[in-house]
XYZ file of C-alpha atoms in Angstrom:
782
model
C -9.631 21.584 -21.760
C -10.243 25.468 -21.861
C -8.255 28.118 -20.340
C -11.255 29.472 -18.292
C -10.509 24.969 -16.367
C -6.860 25.637 -15.895
C -7.022 29.317 -14.085
C -10.038 27.644 -12.026
C -7.827 24.820 -11.673
C -4.909 26.980 -9.816
C -6.684 29.242 -8.008
C -7.431 26.524 -6.152
C -3.960 25.964 -5.232
C -1.987 27.450 -2.105
C 0.927 28.949 -3.401
C 2.489 29.343 -0.288
C 1.125 24.958 -0.039
C 3.248 24.000 -2.542
C 7.582 23.320 -2.799
C 9.541 25.824 -5.131
C 10.095 22.172 -7.459
C 5.429 22.696 -7.746
C 6.386 26.437 -8.023
C 8.030 26.384 -10.555
C 6.229 23.395 -12.533
C 2.784 26.062 -12.297
C 4.448 28.456 -14.309
C 6.004 26.263 -16.692
C 2.405 24.934 -17.194
C 0.813 27.977 -17.875
C 4.056 29.418 -20.209
C 3.004 26.414 -22.299
C 0.097 26.641 -22.704
C 0.341 30.960 -23.835
C -0.918 31.729 -20.150
C 1.310 35.575 -20.397
C 3.913 35.387 -17.318
C 1.757 38.114 -15.469
C -0.929 35.278 -14.085
C 1.711 33.330 -12.448
C 2.653 36.401 -11.177
C -0.669 37.292 -9.038
C -1.022 34.281 -8.236
C 2.285 33.369 -6.675
C 1.853 36.744 -5.331
C -0.529 35.272 -2.434
C 2.026 34.031 -0.925
C 3.915 36.862 0.492
C 6.407 35.073 2.161
C 7.779 33.782 0.005
C 6.782 36.192 -2.708
C 9.697 39.459 -4.429
C 8.641 40.892 -7.226
C 10.285 40.885 -10.662
C 11.237 37.106 -9.102
C 9.143 35.586 -11.612
C 9.908 37.947 -14.226
C 13.034 36.076 -13.983
C 12.275 33.031 -13.110
C 9.672 32.551 -16.465
C 12.715 33.889 -18.972
C 14.578 31.172 -18.056
C 12.423 28.373 -18.487
C 13.495 26.492 -21.633
C 11.224 23.571 -22.647
C 12.258 19.734 -22.557
C 11.071 18.445 -26.649
C 10.551 15.258 -25.315
C 9.408 15.755 -21.537
C 7.194 19.717 -21.566
C 5.735 20.810 -18.658
C 1.755 20.647 -19.458
C -1.446 21.618 -17.724
C -1.856 17.445 -17.558
C 1.170 18.736 -14.309
C -0.928 21.553 -13.603
C -4.530 20.058 -13.120
C -2.733 17.460 -10.951
C -1.094 19.308 -8.506
C -4.460 21.178 -8.399
C -6.056 17.883 -7.501
C -3.774 17.114 -4.172
C -5.383 20.926 -3.139
C -8.956 19.699 -3.091
C -10.016 20.358 -7.353
C -12.810 19.214 -9.019
C -13.629 19.813 -12.379
C -16.884 21.579 -13.341
C -18.903 19.131 -14.501
C -19.547 19.479 -18.962
C -21.184 17.355 -21.200
C -20.276 14.397 -23.519
C -18.375 15.523 -26.196
C -15.235 15.038 -28.407
C -12.566 16.285 -27.470
C -9.439 17.876 -29.357
C -6.376 16.172 -29.241
C -4.248 18.565 -26.158
C -7.090 18.466 -24.291
C -6.620 16.865 -20.038
C -8.564 14.633 -19.425
C -10.172 14.863 -16.705
C -11.787 11.885 -14.310
C -12.920 12.896 -11.161
C -12.903 10.951 -7.954
C -15.296 8.836 -6.376
C -15.255 11.047 -3.188
C -14.729 14.397 -4.458
C -18.684 14.804 -3.998
C -19.766 13.027 -1.113
C -21.809 16.195 1.088
C -24.820 16.017 2.632
C -25.417 19.102 -0.171
C -27.207 18.465 -3.197
C -26.349 21.000 -5.397
C -29.015 20.919 -8.304
C -31.737 21.414 -6.140
C -30.302 24.551 -4.139
C -32.809 28.102 -4.846
C -30.990 29.793 -2.372
C -31.145 32.716 0.980
C -32.338 35.598 0.315
C -29.330 38.542 1.260
C -30.901 41.712 2.358
C -28.883 44.672 1.995
C -29.805 47.921 4.258
C -30.957 50.786 3.634
C -28.908 53.364 3.366
C -31.488 55.427 6.417
C -31.522 51.871 7.700
C -28.333 51.596 7.753
C -25.637 52.407 10.745
C -21.803 51.763 9.165
C -20.277 51.977 13.409
C -23.160 49.385 14.852
C -22.440 46.706 12.010
C -18.578 47.506 12.236
C -19.120 47.371 16.308
C -20.961 44.491 16.499
C -17.693 42.403 14.475
C -15.863 43.930 17.155
C -17.729 42.376 20.352
C -18.079 39.787 18.901
C -15.402 38.750 17.480
C -12.234 40.043 20.335
C -12.412 41.402 23.653
C -11.102 44.626 24.232
C -7.526 44.379 24.548
C -7.288 41.758 21.971
C -4.781 43.785 18.976
C -7.285 44.313 15.705
C -5.443 43.998 12.117
C -6.842 45.684 8.915
C -6.083 47.612 6.323
C -7.409 50.593 4.919
C -5.152 52.075 1.547
C -5.318 49.895 -1.309
C -3.439 50.949 -5.194
C -3.887 48.812 -7.818
C -1.138 46.429 -10.447
C -0.087 48.316 -13.688
C -2.606 47.026 -16.034
C -5.464 45.443 -13.566
C -7.907 46.793 -12.876
C -8.351 44.258 -9.254
C -7.275 46.857 -6.103
C -5.294 45.363 -3.611
C -4.624 45.923 0.012
C -1.187 48.272 0.254
C 1.638 47.222 2.815
C 0.188 45.773 6.406
C -2.083 48.036 7.580
C -2.231 49.246 11.019
C -1.508 45.910 14.029
C -1.143 48.170 17.145
C -5.052 48.912 18.402
C -7.087 47.032 20.878
C -10.588 46.055 20.010
C -12.096 48.327 22.726
C -9.848 51.796 21.315
C -11.515 50.874 17.737
C -14.693 50.475 20.297
C -14.704 53.497 21.619
C -13.576 56.233 18.392
C -16.425 54.041 16.769
C -18.804 55.282 18.900
C -17.470 58.527 19.337
C -18.110 59.365 16.039
C -21.331 57.151 15.408
C -24.170 59.770 13.990
C -20.820 61.012 11.406
C -21.523 59.531 7.868
C -17.771 59.146 7.278
C -17.099 57.505 11.156
C -14.987 54.848 9.432
C -12.699 57.105 7.987
C -12.265 59.136 11.479
C -12.162 56.255 13.741
C -9.127 53.677 11.578
C -8.142 56.727 8.506
C -9.940 57.280 5.321
C -10.563 54.134 2.668
C -10.853 54.552 -1.137
C -14.949 54.410 -1.953
C -13.512 52.443 -4.943
C -11.868 48.775 -3.228
C -13.508 49.267 0.806
C -11.011 48.428 3.059
C -9.771 44.888 5.163
C -9.779 43.081 8.499
C -7.947 40.781 9.396
C -10.265 37.939 12.187
C -7.882 37.039 14.411
C -5.754 38.882 17.369
C -2.461 39.877 16.587
C 0.510 40.296 19.131
C 1.205 44.004 17.950
C 4.585 42.996 16.123
C 3.333 41.979 12.626
C 0.813 40.592 10.693
C 1.672 37.075 10.157
C 0.536 32.903 11.277
C 3.355 34.102 14.208
C 1.728 37.571 15.496
C -1.244 35.630 15.748
C -1.785 34.479 19.309
C -5.307 32.340 19.209
C -6.159 30.324 16.616
C -9.827 31.301 16.743
C -10.609 31.393 13.120
C -10.447 30.697 9.925
C -12.370 32.567 7.336
C -14.352 30.542 3.829
C -15.096 31.653 0.650
C -16.490 31.439 -2.308
C -17.081 33.069 -5.603
C -18.083 30.391 -7.389
C -21.908 30.690 -7.644
C -24.448 33.036 -6.817
C -24.658 35.099 -2.746
C -27.250 33.938 -2.312
C -26.716 30.369 -3.347
C -23.553 30.455 -0.973
C -25.194 31.290 2.158
C -27.659 28.336 1.157
C -25.123 25.982 1.721
C -24.006 27.314 4.402
C -26.321 27.586 6.986
C -27.498 24.496 5.440
C -24.230 23.517 6.630
C -25.243 24.826 10.103
C -20.845 25.417 10.257
C -20.508 27.484 13.058
C -19.239 31.317 11.399
C -19.264 34.171 13.952
C -19.978 36.455 11.574
C -21.232 36.375 7.508
C -20.116 40.092 6.380
C -20.733 40.428 2.132
C -17.516 41.359 0.059
C -19.447 44.439 -1.891
C -19.387 41.801 -5.003
C -20.163 38.207 -5.691
C -18.921 36.860 -2.595
C -19.935 36.466 1.844
C -16.854 36.410 4.210
C -18.037 33.618 6.442
C -15.744 33.707 9.439
C -15.891 30.259 11.331
C -15.425 29.209 14.545
C -11.932 27.189 14.174
C -11.049 27.294 17.892
C -7.342 25.169 17.026
C -5.093 25.342 20.475
C -2.011 25.861 17.828
C -1.136 26.563 14.703
C -0.804 23.058 13.727
C -4.483 22.343 14.458
C -5.337 25.349 13.321
C -3.713 23.923 10.005
C -5.395 20.452 10.438
C -9.255 21.932 10.996
C -8.912 24.198 8.466
C -8.322 21.861 6.050
C -11.494 19.386 7.453
C -13.801 22.387 6.787
C -12.248 23.330 3.350
C -12.608 19.086 2.331
C -15.956 19.317 3.196
C -17.566 23.002 1.903
C -15.332 21.323 -1.529
C -17.743 18.371 -1.103
C -20.869 20.227 -0.497
C -20.603 22.568 -3.858
C -18.980 25.630 -1.800
C -15.398 25.322 -3.605
C -13.150 27.855 -2.227
C -10.796 30.419 -2.062
C -7.391 28.116 -0.122
C -5.244 31.786 0.121
C -8.088 32.089 2.453
C -6.807 29.644 4.594
C -4.224 30.917 6.886
C -5.211 32.716 9.918
C -3.210 36.274 9.524
C -5.205 36.711 6.590
C -7.508 40.168 5.037
C -10.732 39.694 5.081
C -13.516 42.169 4.335
C -14.237 44.993 6.866
C -18.263 45.819 7.307
C -20.216 49.565 7.199
C -17.379 50.604 4.623
C -18.632 51.008 1.473
C -16.628 49.013 -2.455
C -17.503 51.281 -5.050
C -21.427 52.245 -4.599
C -22.184 49.147 -2.898
C -22.372 47.786 0.726
C -20.826 45.560 2.936
C -21.974 45.005 5.336
C -22.538 42.111 8.714
C -25.152 39.559 7.591
C -25.573 38.216 10.538
C -23.567 36.791 13.447
C -22.898 33.586 15.366
C -25.859 31.453 13.048
C -25.466 27.620 13.101
C -23.795 25.816 15.594
C -21.990 27.534 18.038
C -17.962 25.902 18.695
C -16.249 23.319 16.391
C -17.070 20.371 18.093
C -21.057 20.658 18.122
C -20.475 21.880 14.697
C -17.817 18.473 13.955
C -19.529 16.216 16.085
C -23.907 17.030 13.876
C -21.694 16.865 10.818
C -20.921 14.168 11.482
C -24.908 12.887 12.027
C -25.966 14.332 8.784
C -22.832 12.632 6.611
C -24.492 9.199 7.980
C -25.337 6.773 5.275
C -24.740 3.931 7.685
C -27.830 1.222 6.981
C -31.145 1.713 8.755
C -31.203 -2.057 10.732
C -32.329 -5.105 9.757
C -35.281 -6.799 11.770
C -34.517 -11.249 12.156
C -37.542 -12.131 11.632
C -38.487 -10.492 8.440
C -35.306 -11.763 6.815
C -35.845 -15.439 8.782
C -37.606 -17.850 5.288
C -35.421 -15.313 2.832
C -31.631 -15.400 3.607
C -29.243 -13.611 1.338
C -26.878 -16.416 -1.406
C -23.971 -16.811 0.722
C -21.279 -15.308 -1.278
C -19.561 -18.180 -4.109
C -15.777 -19.261 -2.628
C -13.299 -17.573 -4.742
C -10.676 -20.191 -2.775
C -12.664 -22.862 -1.762
C -12.507 -23.356 2.620
C -10.861 -20.334 3.246
C -12.218 -16.909 0.856
C -15.216 -16.079 -0.278
C -16.233 -13.053 -2.649
C -15.986 -9.503 -1.894
C -14.184 -10.241 1.291
C -10.745 -9.144 1.936
C -7.609 -11.444 2.753
C -4.157 -11.312 4.082
C -1.355 -12.937 3.607
C 1.151 -11.909 5.859
C 4.891 -13.059 6.372
C 8.180 -12.635 7.164
C 11.272 -11.293 4.208
C 12.341 -13.043 1.863
C 10.242 -15.529 2.297
C 8.547 -15.813 -0.961
C 5.477 -14.252 -0.128
C 6.134 -11.874 -3.437
C 5.930 -15.498 -6.128
C 2.738 -17.022 -3.948
C 1.125 -13.586 -4.068
C 1.541 -14.336 -8.375
C 0.686 -18.116 -7.559
C -2.417 -16.991 -6.746
C -3.056 -14.759 -9.002
C -2.681 -17.334 -11.373
C -3.856 -19.860 -10.590
C -7.177 -16.963 -10.091
C -7.026 -16.840 -13.938
C -6.385 -19.642 -14.826
C -9.089 -21.045 -12.580
C -6.224 -23.887 -10.800
C -5.616 -24.573 -7.665
C -3.795 -22.822 -4.927
C -1.251 -24.535 -2.318
C -3.913 -27.840 -3.361
C -6.925 -25.313 -2.622
C -9.872 -24.679 -5.748
C -10.434 -21.611 -6.969
C -12.791 -19.562 -8.841
C -11.674 -18.276 -12.405
C -11.629 -14.392 -13.447
C -9.844 -11.700 -14.236
C -7.157 -10.462 -11.906
C -5.773 -7.340 -10.906
C -2.153 -7.477 -9.323
C -0.997 -3.926 -7.922
C 2.626 -3.971 -7.944
C 3.963 -1.411 -5.797
C 7.723 -3.315 -4.991
C 9.775 -3.855 -8.771
C 10.067 -2.333 -11.493
C 8.003 -3.159 -13.973
C 11.064 -5.545 -15.800
C 10.756 -7.612 -13.221
C 7.210 -8.297 -11.988
C 6.662 -9.145 -15.618
C 9.295 -11.595 -16.188
C 7.818 -12.881 -12.123
C 4.909 -13.353 -14.421
C 6.594 -15.077 -16.809
C 9.294 -17.752 -15.129
C 6.315 -18.779 -12.383
C 3.781 -20.274 -15.519
C 7.153 -21.766 -16.807
C 8.125 -22.977 -13.367
C 4.782 -24.878 -12.525
C 4.844 -26.425 -16.349
C 1.548 -24.302 -16.873
C 0.158 -23.480 -20.437
C -1.342 -20.291 -20.506
C -4.601 -20.339 -21.972
C -5.860 -17.265 -20.496
C -3.304 -14.469 -20.099
C -6.390 -11.978 -21.055
C -7.568 -12.616 -16.420
C -4.266 -10.965 -16.184
C -4.255 -6.777 -15.269
C -0.803 -6.235 -13.935
C -0.519 -2.524 -12.676
C 2.521 -1.215 -11.822
C 3.136 1.691 -9.174
C 6.529 1.548 -8.285
C 8.192 5.218 -7.435
C 4.826 5.770 -8.099
C 2.270 4.964 -4.936
C 0.035 7.437 -2.977
C -0.987 7.199 0.209
C -3.581 3.812 0.724
C -6.667 6.541 1.032
C -5.730 8.356 -1.710
C -5.389 5.262 -3.947
C -8.014 3.791 -3.722
C -10.586 5.821 -5.906
C -8.045 6.054 -8.169
C -8.268 2.597 -8.236
C -12.043 1.965 -7.895
C -12.355 3.874 -10.978
C -10.267 1.844 -13.080
C -10.686 -1.710 -11.517
C -14.373 -0.780 -12.775
C -14.124 -0.780 -16.144
C -12.470 -5.036 -16.130
C -14.433 -6.319 -13.592
C -12.608 -8.219 -11.615
C -12.695 -10.905 -9.273
C -10.140 -10.269 -6.942
C -7.159 -7.209 -6.478
C -4.276 -8.435 -5.096
C -2.566 -5.661 -3.591
C 1.666 -6.056 -2.736
C 2.934 -4.740 -0.041
C 0.275 -2.934 1.584
C 3.541 -1.540 3.808
C 4.283 1.188 0.766
C 1.183 2.004 0.953
C 0.301 2.692 5.103
C -1.395 6.377 5.445
C -0.665 6.655 9.259
C 1.134 4.958 12.402
C 0.776 1.146 11.674
C 0.888 0.726 15.808
C -2.143 2.722 16.032
C -5.021 0.600 16.553
C -6.867 4.177 15.413
C -5.178 4.957 12.270
C -5.005 1.197 10.721
C -8.455 1.005 11.020
C -9.201 3.776 8.957
C -7.291 2.584 6.845
C -8.098 -1.401 6.375
C -11.218 0.680 5.443
C -10.144 1.683 1.767
C -10.372 -2.008 1.584
C -13.794 -2.285 2.289
C -14.045 0.767 -0.143
C -12.148 -1.115 -2.727
C -14.664 -4.308 -2.216
C -17.631 -2.814 -2.337
C -17.652 -0.274 -5.134
C -15.865 -2.913 -7.591
C -17.296 -6.399 -6.299
C -14.506 -8.333 -6.031
C -12.194 -9.794 -3.820
C -9.543 -7.316 -2.508
C -6.182 -9.568 -1.260
C -3.112 -7.848 0.166
C 0.347 -8.666 1.437
C 2.290 -7.631 5.142
C 5.602 -8.996 6.506
C 5.628 -10.274 10.076
C 7.451 -8.102 13.679
C 10.732 -8.386 14.591
C 12.026 -11.964 15.887
C 11.085 -15.785 16.025
C 7.755 -15.598 16.217
C 7.257 -20.104 16.428
C 5.445 -19.262 19.758
C 3.221 -16.297 18.624
C -0.396 -17.643 17.458
C -1.131 -17.210 13.142
C -2.664 -14.022 13.305
C -1.196 -13.047 16.517
C 3.012 -12.376 14.201
C 2.044 -9.584 10.967
C 3.776 -6.636 11.702
C 2.150 -3.345 13.537
C -1.434 -3.614 15.076
C -3.353 -5.753 16.059
C -6.257 -4.721 13.032
C -3.788 -6.582 10.265
C -5.196 -9.983 11.962
C -8.692 -9.059 13.252
C -9.841 -7.068 9.518
C -9.438 -9.573 6.671
C -11.780 -12.693 6.161
C -9.223 -14.864 6.018
C -5.485 -14.475 7.716
C -3.101 -16.928 4.870
C 0.233 -16.683 7.119
C 3.125 -18.982 6.203
C 6.641 -19.220 9.471
C 9.904 -20.729 8.079
C 10.309 -23.950 9.151
C 14.010 -25.107 9.587
C 15.457 -27.794 7.827
C 18.652 -29.832 9.105
C 21.864 -31.246 7.420
C 20.104 -34.191 7.285
C 16.640 -32.483 5.818
C 18.521 -31.471 3.103
C 20.627 -34.410 2.336
C 17.169 -36.532 2.107
C 15.818 -34.189 -0.388
C 18.721 -34.366 -2.068
C 18.383 -38.118 -3.123
C 15.104 -38.097 -3.318
C 15.115 -35.660 -6.138
C 18.782 -37.478 -7.109
C 16.396 -39.894 -7.306
C 13.921 -38.762 -10.283
C 16.388 -37.421 -12.292
C 18.474 -40.622 -12.504
C 15.859 -42.706 -12.954
C 13.874 -40.471 -15.312
C 17.246 -40.248 -17.509
C 17.853 -44.159 -17.324
C 13.535 -44.868 -18.167
C 14.850 -41.439 -21.375
C 17.953 -42.920 -22.746
C 19.198 -46.204 -21.957
C 16.216 -49.440 -22.572
C 15.703 -52.407 -20.057
C 17.464 -51.313 -17.376
C 15.611 -51.438 -14.919
C 15.012 -55.549 -15.072
C 19.102 -55.497 -14.599
C 19.328 -54.048 -11.417
C 17.270 -55.331 -7.867
C 13.598 -54.306 -6.047
C 15.015 -52.952 -3.327
C 18.561 -51.279 -5.877
C 15.395 -48.841 -7.900
C 14.882 -45.954 -4.396
C 18.015 -45.877 -3.960
C 20.268 -42.769 -4.748
C 23.275 -43.260 -4.216
C 23.037 -47.334 -5.627
C 21.448 -45.766 -8.623
C 24.902 -43.436 -9.175
C 26.834 -45.719 -8.674
C 25.215 -48.427 -10.833
C 25.553 -45.398 -13.766
C 29.440 -44.163 -12.686
C 29.318 -47.827 -14.159
C 27.084 -48.005 -17.190
C 27.303 -45.402 -19.257
C 29.783 -43.082 -20.959
C 31.186 -40.964 -20.412
C 28.993 -37.987 -22.579
C 26.538 -39.044 -20.521
C 26.973 -39.930 -17.496
C 28.981 -35.492 -17.300
C 25.399 -34.685 -18.645
C 23.418 -36.689 -16.092
C 25.388 -35.577 -13.122
C 25.911 -32.005 -14.571
C 21.882 -32.214 -14.235
C 22.743 -33.571 -10.470
C 25.008 -30.898 -10.001
C 22.669 -28.436 -10.581
C 19.886 -29.870 -8.865
C 21.832 -30.292 -5.872
C 22.870 -26.558 -5.601
C 18.462 -25.679 -5.564
C 17.633 -28.104 -2.527
C 20.640 -26.400 -0.864
C 18.948 -22.752 -1.100
C 15.103 -24.222 -0.491
C 13.652 -23.176 2.059
C 10.529 -24.582 3.729
C 6.749 -23.339 5.326
C 4.422 -23.773 7.902
C 1.026 -22.437 6.006
C -1.855 -21.579 8.827
C -5.275 -20.434 8.155
C -7.386 -17.745 10.465
C -10.537 -17.541 8.649
C -14.876 -16.305 8.996
C -15.703 -17.647 6.501
C -15.360 -20.962 7.029
C -14.097 -23.571 10.013
C -10.226 -23.915 9.998
C -8.717 -25.640 7.752
C -5.732 -27.940 8.851
C -2.097 -26.883 8.299
C -0.454 -26.941 5.205
C 3.959 -27.333 5.191
C 5.355 -26.263 1.765
C 8.878 -25.927 0.352
C 9.823 -22.615 -1.249
C 12.430 -23.362 -3.641
C 12.916 -20.240 -6.256
C 10.243 -18.968 -8.006
C 7.442 -21.278 -7.062
C 6.468 -23.604 -3.532
C 4.513 -26.660 -3.747
C 2.862 -29.303 -0.377
C 4.693 -31.337 0.777
C 3.116 -34.273 -0.507
C 6.011 -36.954 1.662
C 4.467 -35.574 4.541
C 8.661 -35.287 6.482
C 7.890 -30.965 6.748
C 4.733 -32.050 9.594
C 7.631 -33.036 12.180
C 9.650 -29.162 12.371
C 8.685 -26.844 14.922
C 9.164 -22.746 13.860
C 11.760 -21.244 15.644
C 11.278 -19.239 19.174
C 12.371 -16.257 20.773
C 13.064 -15.660 24.583
C 14.169 -12.592 26.385
C 15.222 -12.034 23.055
C 17.443 -14.813 22.417
C 15.673 -17.031 19.021
C 15.806 -21.245 20.183
C 15.958 -23.462 17.386
C 13.297 -26.007 18.537
C 14.695 -29.311 17.314
C 12.534 -32.640 15.533
C 9.149 -33.357 17.298
C 10.273 -36.586 18.882
C 7.913 -39.281 18.343
C 9.224 -42.471 19.614
C 10.571 -43.307 15.674
C 13.577 -40.866 15.909
C 16.379 -43.094 16.946
C 15.037 -46.068 14.907
C 15.061 -43.285 11.757
C 18.737 -42.493 13.440
C 20.148 -45.900 13.372
C 18.542 -46.852 9.972
C 20.229 -44.485 8.365
C 24.079 -45.324 10.150
C 22.958 -49.084 9.077
C 22.925 -47.688 5.656
C 25.555 -45.332 5.201
C 27.628 -48.310 5.961
C 25.819 -50.686 3.574
C 26.865 -47.719 1.117
C 29.909 -47.415 2.104
C 30.560 -51.260 1.672
C 29.171 -50.350 -2.713
C 31.659 -47.893 -2.915
C 34.696 -49.675 -1.915
C 33.240 -52.769 -3.710
C 32.423 -51.480 -7.466
C 34.872 -53.446 -9.384
C 36.356 -55.904 -7.725
C 34.979 -60.079 -8.484
C 33.799 -61.852 -6.143
C 35.208 -64.907 -5.019
C 33.713 -68.957 -6.404
C 31.597 -67.335 -3.584
C 29.852 -65.239 -5.624
C 30.791 -63.013 -2.219
C 33.251 -59.643 -2.854
C 36.037 -59.320 -0.193
C 37.433 -55.794 1.349
C 39.538 -54.741 3.665
C 39.242 -53.464 6.428
C 42.282 -50.506 5.939
C 40.570 -49.473 3.151
C 37.326 -48.590 5.337
C 39.843 -46.192 7.315
C 42.011 -45.296 4.123
C 38.468 -43.922 2.709
C 36.520 -43.338 6.006
C 36.230 -39.678 5.582
C 34.923 -39.706 1.914
C 32.455 -42.262 2.982
C 31.579 -41.548 6.881
C 32.544 -37.676 6.730
C 35.013 -37.823 9.308
C 38.500 -40.314 9.862
C 37.912 -43.679 12.297
C 40.647 -45.737 12.745
C 40.504 -49.786 12.723
C 37.930 -49.709 16.393
C 36.327 -47.744 15.013
C 35.550 -49.497 11.825
C 35.287 -52.814 13.445
C 32.383 -51.908 15.860
C 30.407 -49.953 13.096
C 31.213 -53.379 11.221
C 29.156 -56.352 13.938
C 27.054 -53.575 14.831
C 24.350 -54.879 13.059
C 24.776 -57.988 11.205
C 25.465 -56.980 7.588
C 30.005 -58.042 7.945
C 31.720 -59.292 9.218
C 35.829 -59.059 10.228
C 38.233 -61.796 9.611
C 41.594 -60.991 10.245
C 41.446 -58.141 8.582
C 38.753 -58.774 5.631
C 35.304 -57.285 5.744
C 33.097 -60.486 4.966
C 29.063 -59.585 3.836
C 26.961 -61.534 5.476
C 25.384 -64.021 2.939
C 22.676 -66.382 3.266
C 21.815 -69.584 0.914
C 18.757 -68.226 0.462
C 18.947 -64.652 -1.288
C 19.096 -64.787 -4.378
C 22.155 -63.717 -6.262
C 22.419 -60.547 -8.353
C 21.875 -60.350 -11.868
C 25.783 -61.914 -13.430
C 23.433 -58.015 -16.181
C 24.076 -55.834 -13.665
C 27.456 -54.271 -14.932
C 26.430 -55.278 -18.823
C 24.647 -51.925 -19.457
C 25.250 -49.841 -21.866
C 24.581 -46.646 -23.315
C 22.204 -46.566 -25.893
C 23.246 -43.324 -27.324
């Protein structure tokens, strides 16, 4: 980037709109690139409210460049981008090492005018004999002001040291009304020095200036403006003829158009704002549209108290004359409505009869039965539900062409945009998920990660940058996690969220891929709500995506955790014995093979100490892992496919797995009534009581097995134990202390045992096969 481009970039930054830090960064960048301090001083002086003579020079001398992190042209360019600057188009060339890389965002040129086809609209300067300076200024004042309104103007000027440019001197005059000035002008109308006599002498080398909004007579700052009626647009990047053509083609609501006597037109444009806040918003919109249509404006002219060129005076031998008044649309509202219609790039109507026999092909599924390629999907759920892990699992499934939550996925490149995690945590999570899922990482090249924690922008600013980068990768999906980091506007406003979600459509269309994004639930228990009503904020979040995947927690009870632990213990023990003990299955009855408690007891009595330590360490770790497992129900709201069945899943850090057993199907999520969370019981289906009795019976059998372990059977092969043993160990066996009558009742309840004179005897059927005598003979294969 050459120095002129940097000056152009800097001139698009309004010094009154930057922070102190940005102001310093502009100065440091200029100093790094070899500019003199005067360039920074002149630019800073445009902010009259904060500028103080000598301050720039003092600050410039204090700048000490950091060798490892210098502030360079790139910082200045970045600030200019945020203020609407567009770099000039240049031919391709080999770039130097120190050149800044500039890429135009896709939204920078979205106007209705193509600069390549501008021919220019002539501005005819009036002949001396035809021009009456007083009439120009009178008409200007009559169009812009009411007679009783105070007008500010400045006829005095001066030149800065070593600078050829003339600058208004001081605040000028701000106590005279438009009616008073017009009366003076009419009084001296025929006099060649009419302007000087009516307003005061001015230097014909530099002309004179006038303010376009009425003042209160107490000063010339923005706070002194009494009606935010007009804004000034002025550009010297194009010829006057092309400036004139753009102004007319844009139908700008121009109250007065004045030549500067040099190389620009000054257009006084209706903004008709009710307040300073509204004025700023409308001027920002005006400048943005002008920029989009090739009229690159001076951002320093945004202020409502700004001076503009006064018609009816001379400047270096050229006239500052009034070109036209009241051109374009008559008001801001009319112009906005017109421009919206002109800027309509919507497609034409299609007649169904023409397309009936030649329908376009549907997009291929990205996730079977859930989402098509190029469509949008929202994943919603409460905080800490593992939504990020769920999206990482999805990214891996798409990259490897594997199922996600049981749904088959297409295969291709995925871009994962991380707004929340630091870079190291994000990368580690991907590896943790790969390893926990047991997936061989064959297609890591299919996953691109964009880490933006601490660097993310509002979505309307981020979308063009994302589009520009994503196009190079040709992804099948972009995953944004989470969107609360980039939301623009109030998430409860349907209008603002509709505009926010439109950015996702833009990414889908421009890149040609699906966009999948993540959002959180509103506060409180969600069980009583429909899945599409749970996401926080406006209902737009649920209505906008083509597929909504919602997850809600299922409250697990202690007994369910115990069952999960037993299932996992059984799995660990059988795997361990299969690996370390040959023939062990032949030594146990079949019913013992599916009983975690009996398998555990078998290992306690038949494995060497070191083997037991190893096995039960694994079991303890498994139990701890199970205790931190949560359960979730996945619901789908789909636009392109018929409704999919709910899926119940477990989240065991760091992965989710589908519940194949069906144990979660009977659980209902918590609901909220009158602000109070209600924990719901299992859905009754007639089997609950039987399950409870079966569990109680098994508890009694396990208690007997534990007490009888190691005791010698009688001659009839039956192991008799004392009733007192049950009482002494009741807290260990049943979780609470139980008296002899209570134990007796439990033992007699199911008919598996009898109690005679304080002795517990298991019921023995002569037809039953006795247990294999080798049960206690297994040795550790180690």
